[in-house]
Tab-separated table of C-alpha atoms in Angstrom:
chain	number	residue	atom	x	y	z
G	1	MET	CA	83.781	115.882	105.590
G	2	GLY	CA	84.781	119.475	106.146
G	3	GLY	CA	82.453	122.296	106.849
G	4	PRO	CA	82.190	125.772	108.360
G	5	TRP	CA	81.757	124.592	111.955
G	6	PRO	CA	84.347	126.394	114.146
G	7	ASP	CA	83.164	124.533	117.260
G	8	ARG	CA	83.929	121.221	115.536
G	9	LEU	CA	87.486	122.071	114.583
G	10	ARG	CA	88.751	119.307	116.860
G	11	VAL	CA	86.791	116.336	118.145
G	12	HIS	CA	87.971	116.940	121.723
G	13	SER	CA	86.773	120.549	121.714
G	14	ALA	CA	83.276	120.001	120.320
G	15	ARG	CA	80.520	121.535	122.398
G	16	PRO	CA	78.362	118.953	124.200
G	17	SER	CA	75.321	120.156	122.234
G	18	ARG	CA	77.164	119.064	119.084
G	19	SER	CA	78.354	115.710	120.448
G	20	ARG	CA	75.970	113.835	118.143
G	21	ALA	CA	78.321	114.881	115.353
G	22	HIS	CA	80.822	112.449	116.862
G	23	PRO	CA	79.135	109.026	117.065
G	24	GLY	CA	79.726	106.816	120.055
G	25	GLY	CA	80.927	109.611	122.328
G	26	ALA	CA	84.192	110.034	120.440
G	27	ASP	CA	84.376	113.647	121.651
G	28	ARG	CA	84.274	112.511	125.284
G	29	LEU	CA	86.854	109.793	124.666
G	30	ALA	CA	89.112	112.270	122.833
G	31	ARG	CA	89.005	114.641	125.810
G	32	ALA	CA	89.888	111.726	128.132
G	33	MET	CA	92.816	110.809	125.865
G	34	ARG	CA	94.100	114.375	126.154
G	35	SER	CA	93.733	114.599	129.916
G	36	GLY	CA	94.548	110.998	130.847
G	37	LEU	CA	97.227	110.158	128.269
G	38	ASN	CA	98.511	113.645	127.419
G	39	ALA	CA	97.730	112.931	123.765
G	40	THR	CA	98.140	116.014	121.594
G	41	GLY	CA	95.699	114.745	118.988
G	42	VAL	CA	93.179	112.022	118.219
G	43	ASN	CA	92.201	110.295	114.963
G	44	VAL	CA	88.659	108.906	114.796
G	45	LEU	CA	88.479	106.177	112.156
G	46	ASN	CA	85.616	104.204	110.605
G	47	ALA	CA	85.393	101.577	107.881
G	48	SER	CA	81.959	101.124	106.275
G	49	GLY	CA	81.287	98.432	103.700
G	50	PRO	CA	83.304	95.676	102.052
G	51	GLY	CA	85.413	98.031	99.953
G	52	SER	CA	86.730	99.744	103.094
G	53	GLU	CA	88.340	96.758	104.839
G	54	GLN	CA	85.537	96.713	107.435
G	55	SER	CA	86.433	93.807	109.710
G	56	VAL	CA	83.230	93.350	111.745
G	57	PRO	CA	79.674	93.699	110.429
G	58	HIS	CA	78.507	96.558	112.660
G	59	LEU	CA	79.023	100.297	112.882
G	60	HIS	CA	81.913	101.258	115.148
G	61	PHE	CA	84.680	103.819	115.406
G	62	HIS	CA	88.314	103.612	116.427
G	63	ALA	CA	89.782	106.467	118.449
G	64	VAL	CA	93.573	106.571	118.140
G	65	PRO	CA	95.492	108.795	120.559
G	66	ARG	CA	98.271	110.705	118.788
G	67	TRP	CA	101.538	112.485	119.639
G	68	PRO	CA	103.916	114.304	117.267
G	69	ASP	CA	106.611	111.638	117.715
G	70	ASP	CA	104.412	108.515	117.629
G	71	GLY	CA	105.763	107.337	114.271
G	72	ILE	CA	102.429	106.275	112.778
G	73	SER	CA	100.281	107.651	110.007
G	74	THR	CA	96.565	107.083	109.707
G	75	TRP	CA	96.349	108.886	106.359
G	76	PRO	CA	96.454	107.122	103.002
G	77	THR	CA	99.821	107.451	101.318
G	78	GLY	CA	98.580	106.996	97.763
G	79	GLN	CA	95.575	107.490	95.552
G	80	SER	CA	92.873	104.974	94.770
G	81	GLN	CA	93.411	103.036	91.554
G	82	HIS	CA	89.624	102.885	90.976
G	83	ARG	CA	88.606	104.818	87.876
G	84	PHE	CA	85.328	106.604	87.134
G	85	ASP	CA	83.663	107.656	83.931
G	86	GLY	CA	83.359	111.414	84.182
G	87	ASP	CA	84.327	113.659	87.093
G	88	PRO	CA	83.993	111.870	90.478
G	89	ALA	CA	83.708	115.175	92.374
G	90	ALA	CA	80.823	116.285	90.140
G	91	ARG	CA	79.117	112.901	90.504
G	92	LEU	CA	79.416	113.116	94.277
G	93	ALA	CA	78.081	116.689	94.319
G	94	ASP	CA	75.109	115.621	92.187
G	95	ALA	CA	74.355	112.669	94.493
G	96	LEU	CA	74.531	114.893	97.587
G	97	THR	CA	72.264	117.469	95.987
G	98	ALA	CA	69.763	114.806	94.927
G	99	GLY	CA	69.887	113.072	98.313
G	100	LYS	CA	70.788	109.741	96.702
G	101	HIS	CA	72.314	106.989	98.794
G	102	HIS	CA	73.939	104.160	96.876
G	103	GLY	CA	73.077	100.752	98.282
G	104	SER	CA	70.552	101.929	100.859
């Protein structure tokens, strides 16, 4: 989720005091990928819940080292076919404002 946090612009450049924003030490691993592998970028991925293709039943993150010529994409290439009644962005904003957590 985006936000006005200039020190969190990139996971590998996050200040240590903000490292809790990157679960599992992903910021430290991202810096090691830059220095040890000469990666120019890092994707940190997570799948949570059955609708996300989560493969193991515990919280974990994947850190993928990236280079401009690596030939892979970690971004979705299409849009979800799931349909909502009403405006999904408004529903999400309402849930965030109300502090609701579906399924918790």
